[in-house]
Coordinates of C-alpha atoms and ligand atoms in Angstrom, one line a residue:
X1 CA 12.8 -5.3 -21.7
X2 CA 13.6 -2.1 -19.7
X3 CA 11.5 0.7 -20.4
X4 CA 13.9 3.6 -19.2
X5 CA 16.9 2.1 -20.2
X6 CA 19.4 5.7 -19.4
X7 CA 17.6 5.4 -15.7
X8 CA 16.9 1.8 -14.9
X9 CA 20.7 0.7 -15.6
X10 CA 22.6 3.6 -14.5
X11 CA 25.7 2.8 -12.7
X12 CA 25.4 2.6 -9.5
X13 CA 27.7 5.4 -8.5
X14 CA 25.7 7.5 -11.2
X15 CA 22.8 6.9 -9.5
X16 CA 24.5 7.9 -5.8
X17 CA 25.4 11.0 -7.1
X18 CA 22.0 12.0 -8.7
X19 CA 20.1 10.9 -5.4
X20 CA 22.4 13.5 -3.2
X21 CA 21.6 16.1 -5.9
X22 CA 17.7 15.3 -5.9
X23 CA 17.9 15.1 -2.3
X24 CA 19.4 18.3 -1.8
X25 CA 16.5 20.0 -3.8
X26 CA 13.9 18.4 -2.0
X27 CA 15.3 19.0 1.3
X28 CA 15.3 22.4 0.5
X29 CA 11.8 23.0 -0.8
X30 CA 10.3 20.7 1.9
X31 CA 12.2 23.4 4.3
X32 CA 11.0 26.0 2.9
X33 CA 7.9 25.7 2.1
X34 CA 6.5 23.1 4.9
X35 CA 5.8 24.6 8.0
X36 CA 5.7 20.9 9.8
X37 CA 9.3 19.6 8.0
X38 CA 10.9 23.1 9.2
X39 CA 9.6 22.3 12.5
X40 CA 11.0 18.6 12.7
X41 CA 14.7 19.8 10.8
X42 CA 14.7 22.9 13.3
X43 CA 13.8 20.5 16.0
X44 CA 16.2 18.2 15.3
X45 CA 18.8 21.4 14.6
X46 CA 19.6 19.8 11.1
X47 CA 19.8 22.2 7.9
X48 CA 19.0 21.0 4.3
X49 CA 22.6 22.2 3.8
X50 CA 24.0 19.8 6.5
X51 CA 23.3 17.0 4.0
X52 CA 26.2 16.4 1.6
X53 CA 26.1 12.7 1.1
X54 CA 23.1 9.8 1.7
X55 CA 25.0 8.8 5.3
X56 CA 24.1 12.3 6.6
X57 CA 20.3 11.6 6.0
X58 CA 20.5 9.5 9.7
X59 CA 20.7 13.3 10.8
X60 CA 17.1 13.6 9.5
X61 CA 14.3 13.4 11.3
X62 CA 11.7 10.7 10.5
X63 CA 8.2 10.9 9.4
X64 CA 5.8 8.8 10.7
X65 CA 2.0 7.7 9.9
X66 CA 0.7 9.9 13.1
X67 CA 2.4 12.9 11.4
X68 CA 0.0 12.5 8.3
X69 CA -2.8 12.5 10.4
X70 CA -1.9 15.1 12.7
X71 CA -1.4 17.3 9.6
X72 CA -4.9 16.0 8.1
X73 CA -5.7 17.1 5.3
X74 CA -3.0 19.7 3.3
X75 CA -1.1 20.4 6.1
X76 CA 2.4 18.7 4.5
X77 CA 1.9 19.9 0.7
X78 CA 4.3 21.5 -0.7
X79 CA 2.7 23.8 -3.6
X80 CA -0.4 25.5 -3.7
X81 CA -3.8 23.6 -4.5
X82 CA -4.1 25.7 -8.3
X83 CA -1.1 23.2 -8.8
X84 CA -3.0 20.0 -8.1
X85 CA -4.6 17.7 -9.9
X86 CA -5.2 15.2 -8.1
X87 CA -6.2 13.7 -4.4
X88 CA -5.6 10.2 -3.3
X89 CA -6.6 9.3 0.5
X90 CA -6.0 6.4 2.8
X91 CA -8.8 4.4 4.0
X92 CA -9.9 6.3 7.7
X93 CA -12.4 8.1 10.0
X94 CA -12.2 11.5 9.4
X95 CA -9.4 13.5 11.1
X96 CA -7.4 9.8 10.9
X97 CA -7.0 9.0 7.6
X98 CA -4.1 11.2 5.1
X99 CA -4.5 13.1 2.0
X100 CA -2.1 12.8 -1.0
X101 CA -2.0 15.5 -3.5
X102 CA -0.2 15.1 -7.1
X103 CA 0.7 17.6 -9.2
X104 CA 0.7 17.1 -13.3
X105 CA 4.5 15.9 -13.3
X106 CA 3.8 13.9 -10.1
X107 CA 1.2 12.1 -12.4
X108 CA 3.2 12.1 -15.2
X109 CA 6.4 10.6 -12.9
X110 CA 4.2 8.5 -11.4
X111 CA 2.9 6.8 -15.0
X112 CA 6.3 6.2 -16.1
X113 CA 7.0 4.2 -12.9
X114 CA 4.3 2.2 -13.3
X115 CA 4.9 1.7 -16.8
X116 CA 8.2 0.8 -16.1
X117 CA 6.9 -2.1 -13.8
X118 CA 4.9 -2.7 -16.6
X119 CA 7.2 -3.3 -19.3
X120 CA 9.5 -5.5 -16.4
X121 CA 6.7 -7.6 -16.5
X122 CA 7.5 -8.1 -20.3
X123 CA 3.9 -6.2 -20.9
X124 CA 3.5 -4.1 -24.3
X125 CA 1.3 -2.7 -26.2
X126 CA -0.2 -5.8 -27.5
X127 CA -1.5 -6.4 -24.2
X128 CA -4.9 -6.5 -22.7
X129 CA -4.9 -5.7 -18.7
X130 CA -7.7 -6.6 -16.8
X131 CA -7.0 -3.9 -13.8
X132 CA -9.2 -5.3 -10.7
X133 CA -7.2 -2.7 -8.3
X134 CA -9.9 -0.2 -6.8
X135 CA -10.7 2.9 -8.7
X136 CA -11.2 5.3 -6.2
X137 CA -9.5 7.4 -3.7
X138 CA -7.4 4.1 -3.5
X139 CA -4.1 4.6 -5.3
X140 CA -4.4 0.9 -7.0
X141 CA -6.6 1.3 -9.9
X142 CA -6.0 4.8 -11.6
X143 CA -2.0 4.3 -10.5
X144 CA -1.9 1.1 -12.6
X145 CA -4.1 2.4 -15.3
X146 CA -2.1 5.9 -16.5
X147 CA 0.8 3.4 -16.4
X148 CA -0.7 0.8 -18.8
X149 CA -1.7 3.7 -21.3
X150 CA 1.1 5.3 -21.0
X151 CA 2.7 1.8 -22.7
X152 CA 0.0 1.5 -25.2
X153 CA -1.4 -1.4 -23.5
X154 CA -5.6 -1.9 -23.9
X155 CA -6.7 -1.1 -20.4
X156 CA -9.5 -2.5 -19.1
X157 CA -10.5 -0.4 -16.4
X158 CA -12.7 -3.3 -14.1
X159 CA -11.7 -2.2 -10.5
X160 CA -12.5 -4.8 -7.6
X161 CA -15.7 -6.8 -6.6
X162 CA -18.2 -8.1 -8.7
X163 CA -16.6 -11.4 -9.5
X164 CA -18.5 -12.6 -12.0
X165 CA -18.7 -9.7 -13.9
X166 CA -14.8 -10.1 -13.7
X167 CA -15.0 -13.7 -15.3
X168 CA -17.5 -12.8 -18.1
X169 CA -15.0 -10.0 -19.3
X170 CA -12.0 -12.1 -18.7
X171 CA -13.5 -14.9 -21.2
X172 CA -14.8 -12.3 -23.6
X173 CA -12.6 -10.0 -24.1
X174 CA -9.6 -12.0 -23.6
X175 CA -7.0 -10.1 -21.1
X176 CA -3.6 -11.2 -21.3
X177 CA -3.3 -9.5 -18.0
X178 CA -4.6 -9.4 -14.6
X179 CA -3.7 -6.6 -11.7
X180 CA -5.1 -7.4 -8.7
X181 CA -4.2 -8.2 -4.7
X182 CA -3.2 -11.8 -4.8
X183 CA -6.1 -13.4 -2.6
X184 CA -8.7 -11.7 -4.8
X185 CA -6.9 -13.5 -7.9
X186 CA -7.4 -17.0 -6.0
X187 CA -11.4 -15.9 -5.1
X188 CA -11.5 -15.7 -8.9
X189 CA -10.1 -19.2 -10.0
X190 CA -12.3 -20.4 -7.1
X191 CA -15.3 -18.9 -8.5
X192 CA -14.8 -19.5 -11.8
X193 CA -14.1 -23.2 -11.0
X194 CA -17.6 -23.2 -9.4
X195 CA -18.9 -21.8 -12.6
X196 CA -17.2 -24.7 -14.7
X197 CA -14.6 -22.5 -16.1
X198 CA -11.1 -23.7 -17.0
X199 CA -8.8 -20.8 -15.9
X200 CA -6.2 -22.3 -17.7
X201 CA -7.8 -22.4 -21.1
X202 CA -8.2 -18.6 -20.9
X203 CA -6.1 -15.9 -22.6
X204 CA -4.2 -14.7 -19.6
X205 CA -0.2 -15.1 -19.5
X206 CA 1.1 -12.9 -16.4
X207 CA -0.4 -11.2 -13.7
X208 CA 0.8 -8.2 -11.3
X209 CA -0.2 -8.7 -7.3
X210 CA 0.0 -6.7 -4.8
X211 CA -1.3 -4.3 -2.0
X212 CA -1.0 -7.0 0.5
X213 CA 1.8 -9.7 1.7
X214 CA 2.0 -12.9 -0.3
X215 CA 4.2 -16.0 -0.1
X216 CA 5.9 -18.0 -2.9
X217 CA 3.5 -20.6 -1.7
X218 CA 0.9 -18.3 -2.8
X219 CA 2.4 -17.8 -6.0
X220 CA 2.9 -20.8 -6.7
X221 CA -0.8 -21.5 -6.2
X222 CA -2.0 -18.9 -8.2
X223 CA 0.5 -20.0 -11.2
X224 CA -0.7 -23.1 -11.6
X225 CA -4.3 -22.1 -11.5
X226 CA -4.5 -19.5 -14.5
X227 CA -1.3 -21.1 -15.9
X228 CA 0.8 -17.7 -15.8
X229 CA 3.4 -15.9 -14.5
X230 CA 2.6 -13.8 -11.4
X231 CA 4.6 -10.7 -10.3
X232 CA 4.8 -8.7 -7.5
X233 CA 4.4 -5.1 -7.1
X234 CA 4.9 -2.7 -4.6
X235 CA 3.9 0.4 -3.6
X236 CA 2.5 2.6 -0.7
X237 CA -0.4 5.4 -1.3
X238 CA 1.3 7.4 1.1
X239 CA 4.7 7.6 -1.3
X240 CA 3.2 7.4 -4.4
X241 CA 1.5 4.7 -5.1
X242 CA 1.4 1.4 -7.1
X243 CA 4.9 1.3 -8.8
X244 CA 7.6 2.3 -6.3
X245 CA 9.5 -1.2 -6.8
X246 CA 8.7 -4.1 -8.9
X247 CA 10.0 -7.5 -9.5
X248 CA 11.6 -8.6 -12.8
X249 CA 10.4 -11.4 -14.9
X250 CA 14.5 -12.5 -15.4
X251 CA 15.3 -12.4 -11.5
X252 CA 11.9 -13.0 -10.1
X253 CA 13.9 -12.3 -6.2
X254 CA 12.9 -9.0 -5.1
X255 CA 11.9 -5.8 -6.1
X256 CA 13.8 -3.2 -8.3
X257 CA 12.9 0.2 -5.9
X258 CA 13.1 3.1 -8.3
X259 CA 15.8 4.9 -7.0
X260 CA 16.0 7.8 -9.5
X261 CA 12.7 8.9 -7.7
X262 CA 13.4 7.2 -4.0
X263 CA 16.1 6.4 -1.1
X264 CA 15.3 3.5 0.3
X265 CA 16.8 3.0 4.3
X266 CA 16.5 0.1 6.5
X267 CA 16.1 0.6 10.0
X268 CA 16.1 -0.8 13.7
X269 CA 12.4 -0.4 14.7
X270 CA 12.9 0.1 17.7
X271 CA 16.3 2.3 18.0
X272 CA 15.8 4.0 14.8
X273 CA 19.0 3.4 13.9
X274 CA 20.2 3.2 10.1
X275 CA 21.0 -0.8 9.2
X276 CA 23.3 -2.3 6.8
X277 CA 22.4 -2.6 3.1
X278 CA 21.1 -6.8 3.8
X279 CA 19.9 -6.4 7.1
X280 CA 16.4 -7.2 7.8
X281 CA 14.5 -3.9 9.3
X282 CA 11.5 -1.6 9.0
X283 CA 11.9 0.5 5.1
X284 CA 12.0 4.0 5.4
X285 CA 11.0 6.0 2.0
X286 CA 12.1 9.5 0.5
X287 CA 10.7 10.7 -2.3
X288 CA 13.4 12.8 -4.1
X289 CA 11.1 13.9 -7.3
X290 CA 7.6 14.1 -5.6
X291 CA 6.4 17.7 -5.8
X292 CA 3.0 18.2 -4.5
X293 CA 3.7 15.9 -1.0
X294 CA 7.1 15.1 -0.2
X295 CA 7.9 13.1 2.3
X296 CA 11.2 12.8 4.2
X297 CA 12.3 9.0 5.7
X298 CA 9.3 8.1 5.9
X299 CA 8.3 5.0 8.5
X300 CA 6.8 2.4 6.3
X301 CA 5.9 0.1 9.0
X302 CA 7.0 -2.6 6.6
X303 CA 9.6 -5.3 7.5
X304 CA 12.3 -6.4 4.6
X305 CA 15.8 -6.8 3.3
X306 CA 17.3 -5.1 0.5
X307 CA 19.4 -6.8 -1.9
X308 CA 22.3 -5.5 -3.3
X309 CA 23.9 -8.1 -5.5
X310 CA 23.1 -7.4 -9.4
X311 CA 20.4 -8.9 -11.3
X312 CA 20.3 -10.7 -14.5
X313 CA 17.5 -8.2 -16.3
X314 CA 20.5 -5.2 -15.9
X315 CA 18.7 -2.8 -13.8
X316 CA 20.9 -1.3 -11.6
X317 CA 18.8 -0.3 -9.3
X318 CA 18.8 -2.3 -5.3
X319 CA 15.9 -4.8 -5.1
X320 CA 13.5 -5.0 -1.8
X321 CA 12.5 -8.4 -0.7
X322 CA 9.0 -9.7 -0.3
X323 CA 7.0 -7.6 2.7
X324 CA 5.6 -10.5 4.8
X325 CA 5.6 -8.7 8.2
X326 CA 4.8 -5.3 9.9
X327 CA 6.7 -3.8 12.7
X328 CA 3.6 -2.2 14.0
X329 CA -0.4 -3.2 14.4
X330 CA -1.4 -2.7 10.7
X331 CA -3.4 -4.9 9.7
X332 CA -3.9 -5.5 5.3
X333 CA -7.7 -6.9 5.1
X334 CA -8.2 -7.8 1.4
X335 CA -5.7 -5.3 0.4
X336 CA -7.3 -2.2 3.2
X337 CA -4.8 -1.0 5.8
X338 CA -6.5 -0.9 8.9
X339 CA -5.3 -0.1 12.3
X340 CA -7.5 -1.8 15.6
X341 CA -7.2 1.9 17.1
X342 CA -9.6 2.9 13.6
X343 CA -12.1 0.3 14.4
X344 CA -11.8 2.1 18.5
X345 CA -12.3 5.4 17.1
X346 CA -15.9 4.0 15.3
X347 CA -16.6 2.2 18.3
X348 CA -16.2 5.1 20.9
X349 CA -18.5 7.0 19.1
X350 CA -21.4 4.8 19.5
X351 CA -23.5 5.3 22.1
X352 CA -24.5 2.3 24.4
X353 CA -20.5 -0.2 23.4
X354 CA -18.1 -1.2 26.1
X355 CA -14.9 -0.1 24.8
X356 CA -13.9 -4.3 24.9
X357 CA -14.2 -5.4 21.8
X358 CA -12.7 -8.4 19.6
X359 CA -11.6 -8.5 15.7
X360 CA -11.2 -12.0 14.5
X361 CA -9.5 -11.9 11.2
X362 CA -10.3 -15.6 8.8
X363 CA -9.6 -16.6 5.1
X364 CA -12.6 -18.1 4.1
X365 CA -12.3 -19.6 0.3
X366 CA -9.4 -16.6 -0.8
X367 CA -11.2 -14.2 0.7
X368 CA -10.3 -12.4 4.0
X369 CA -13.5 -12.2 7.0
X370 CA -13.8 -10.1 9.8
X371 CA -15.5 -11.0 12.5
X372 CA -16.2 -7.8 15.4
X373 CA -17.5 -8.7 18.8
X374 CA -18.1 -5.5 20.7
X375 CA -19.3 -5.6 24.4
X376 CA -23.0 -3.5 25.1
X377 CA -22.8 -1.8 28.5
X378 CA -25.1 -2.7 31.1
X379 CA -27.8 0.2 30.9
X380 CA -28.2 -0.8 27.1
X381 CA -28.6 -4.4 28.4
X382 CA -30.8 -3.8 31.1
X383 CA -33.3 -1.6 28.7
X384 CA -36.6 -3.7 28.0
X385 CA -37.0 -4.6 24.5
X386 CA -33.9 -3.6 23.3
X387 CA -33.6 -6.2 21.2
X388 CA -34.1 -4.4 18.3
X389 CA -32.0 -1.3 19.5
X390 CA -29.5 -4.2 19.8
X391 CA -29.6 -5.1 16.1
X392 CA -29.7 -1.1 15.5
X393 CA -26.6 -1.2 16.9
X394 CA -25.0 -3.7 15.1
X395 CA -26.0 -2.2 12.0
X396 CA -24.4 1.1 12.5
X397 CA -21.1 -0.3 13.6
X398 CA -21.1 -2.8 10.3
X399 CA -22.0 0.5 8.4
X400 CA -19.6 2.9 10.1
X401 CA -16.7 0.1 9.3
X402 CA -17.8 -0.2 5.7
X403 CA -18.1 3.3 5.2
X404 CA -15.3 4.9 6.8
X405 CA -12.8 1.6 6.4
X406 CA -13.9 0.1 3.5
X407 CA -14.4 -3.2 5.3
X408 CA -17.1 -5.8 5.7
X409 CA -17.4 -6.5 9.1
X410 CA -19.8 -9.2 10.7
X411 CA -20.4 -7.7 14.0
X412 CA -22.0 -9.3 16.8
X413 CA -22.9 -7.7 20.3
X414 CA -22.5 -9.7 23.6
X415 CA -22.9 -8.8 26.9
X416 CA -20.6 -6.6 29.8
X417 CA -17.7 -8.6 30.8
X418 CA -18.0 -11.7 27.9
X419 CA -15.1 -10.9 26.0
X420 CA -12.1 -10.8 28.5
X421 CA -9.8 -7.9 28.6
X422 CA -6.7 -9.4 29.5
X423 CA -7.4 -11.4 25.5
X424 CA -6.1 -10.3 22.5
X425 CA -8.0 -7.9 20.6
X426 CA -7.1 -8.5 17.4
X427 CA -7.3 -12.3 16.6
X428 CA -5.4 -12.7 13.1
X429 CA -5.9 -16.9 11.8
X430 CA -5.1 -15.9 8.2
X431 CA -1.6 -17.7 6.7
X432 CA 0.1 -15.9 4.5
Ligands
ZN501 ZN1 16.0 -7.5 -12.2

């Protein structure tokens, strides 16, 4: 089933053509109404109107993560706030996170997308979605929810945690869906093993993953425990969101990216330089329909391939393949984006910490750990009784990372010149 048949199979030269247009108009707004992307295009001494066809887009200048920051928290809308209805943000200290702001059509785009994704996974009305993506300033939840109601689908609006309230509702009220990040799927078949459930036996039939990398051994894993048909999803808050590409339950080998609403690039991450359609490289975005935040070739950080030959479910539209690697630091902890210089910026802010410190990343049951050994400086060390200004310490860095990252951190404090500097700070045992 397709659920924008007119857009989803449009021939491919159809679709060329309407991205140059879209383009165009985007460029043009950005330009004008921007103060950082008429910057970066002066910079760069490119004009929206040097841009006939998608090869002239390598004339464009990127935008990167640091450029959301820098311009932290409006600085890169593109309409006035009266035309906003919405904020999204990304996980952060303040000053480093970035602010997404969605206008009604951007909503309403947005919900279609996701319903299209939706409806690829064979979803319909007669479905009942347990959605355990965060609700929140995280994109997940509310992204996948408009989307299911906009299909007529029965939404139930769980978010994450709380596992067992998860497992009670998923055996009463029967869900023939389940949206979630892929490790937080496996926590529940664990748990509800432990409880004496038989995932199996319960209602469920497909579920949508995503928000962090997963392998086909993963899947596999997760298939046979529930007994269903899992999916991936993919989308970045800073884009849009949850439904920027999806896979297809006919060609289950990539994802379709929606390219009546994005370009999609590859490129060399270290050169820059524009690959190949089939080329493995870092995916650069540009929204073409976004109104609120546009964003110009945007630096995903994420490493794939696109794949150009047609699939069986008639979408015309290039698929992306699995994201299993980063071409930067990022780090996805049960579905957070976190960078180690975010856990620095907590760090140099408390008074008394060595800036040494040492993040040891486990899977523990499905479920991501992180372990933080920080170093105390010697005047905190010396200090008589400091025991208990020790454990002070440690609780404000394990709050600080929970508030500010979203992350559960067990943090331990050792003394000057334990943890070597010349080690790796960012210890990562996880498979994926
Ligand atoms: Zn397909």
């Amino acid at each position: 089933m397709i659920y924008n048949e007119e857009f989803e199979t449009m021939p491919r030269d159809v679709i060329k053509s309407l991205q140059v247009k879209r383009l165009q108009q985007v460029l043009e707004r950005v330009y004008h109404n921007v103060g950082f992307y008429k910057k970066s295009f002066d910079t760069a001494k490119v004009k929206p109107d040097d841009i006939k066809a998608i090869a002239d887009m390598k004339k464009l200048p990127f935008t990167t993560r640091k450029d959301l920051r820098d311009n932290y928290p409006f600085g890169l809308f593109c309409v006035p706030m009266s035309n906003i209805v919405r904020l999204h943000a990304s996980s952060g200290t303040s000053g480093k996170s970035a602010v997404f702001g969605y206008t009604k059509r951007d909503i309403e785009i947005w919900s279609e997308l996701v319903a299209r994704c939706l409806v690829a996974a064979g979803i319909t009305k007669n479905d009942i979605i347990q959605n355990a993506f965060g609700y929140g300033l995280f994109t997940g939840g509310l992204g996948l929810h408009y989307g299911a109601e906009k299909i007529g689908a029965s939404v139930i609006p769980m978010s994450g945690g709380d596992a067992k309230r998860q497992l009670m509702i998923l055996q009463d009220f029967g869900p023939t869906v389940i949206c979630s990040t892929p490790s937080y799927a496996l926590h529940l078949a664990e748990e509800g093993k432990a409880m004496g459930m038989d995932m199996r036996s319960l209602k469920l039939r497909v579920g949508i993953f995503g928000a962090e990398p997963w392998n086909n051994a993963l899947r596999d894993e997760i298939e046979k425990l529930f007994g269903i048909t899992a999916l991936d999803l993919f989308g970045l808050s800073e884009v849009i969101g949850p439904g920027m590409a999806m896979e297809c339950l006919e060609g289950r080998n990539g994802m379709h990216v929606f390219e009546d609403h994005f370009i999609v690039e590859t490129i060399n991450p270290k050169t820059g330089e524009v690959l190949p359609e089939g080329e493995e490289g870092e995916l650069v975005f540009t929204t073409l329909t976004k109104e609120a935040n546009p964003l110009i070739r945007y630096r995903t950080g994420d490493i794939s391939r696109l794949i150009t030959e047609p699939c069986r479910c008639g979408r015309s539209h290039i698929k992306m393949e699995k994201v299993l690697k980063r071409s930067d630091d990022m780090l996805i902890i049960r579905g957070i984006n976190v960078f180690p210089a975010q856990i620095e910026a907590i760090l140099v802010n408390i008074e008394g910490l060595e800036p040494t410190y040492q993040v040891i990343i486990d899977r523990v049951g499905a479920l991501d750990t992180l372990d933080l050994q920080v170093e105390v400086n010697d005047k905190i060390c010396s200090d008589a009784g400091s025991i208990k200004e020790l454990q002070k310490i440690e609780q404000r860095i394990a709050k600080d990372m929970k508030d500010f990252l979203g992350i559960a951190a067990r943090v331990k404090l050792v003394q000057p010149n334990m943890l070597q500097k010349a080690d790796a700070k960012i210890i990562d045992k996880r498979r994926i």
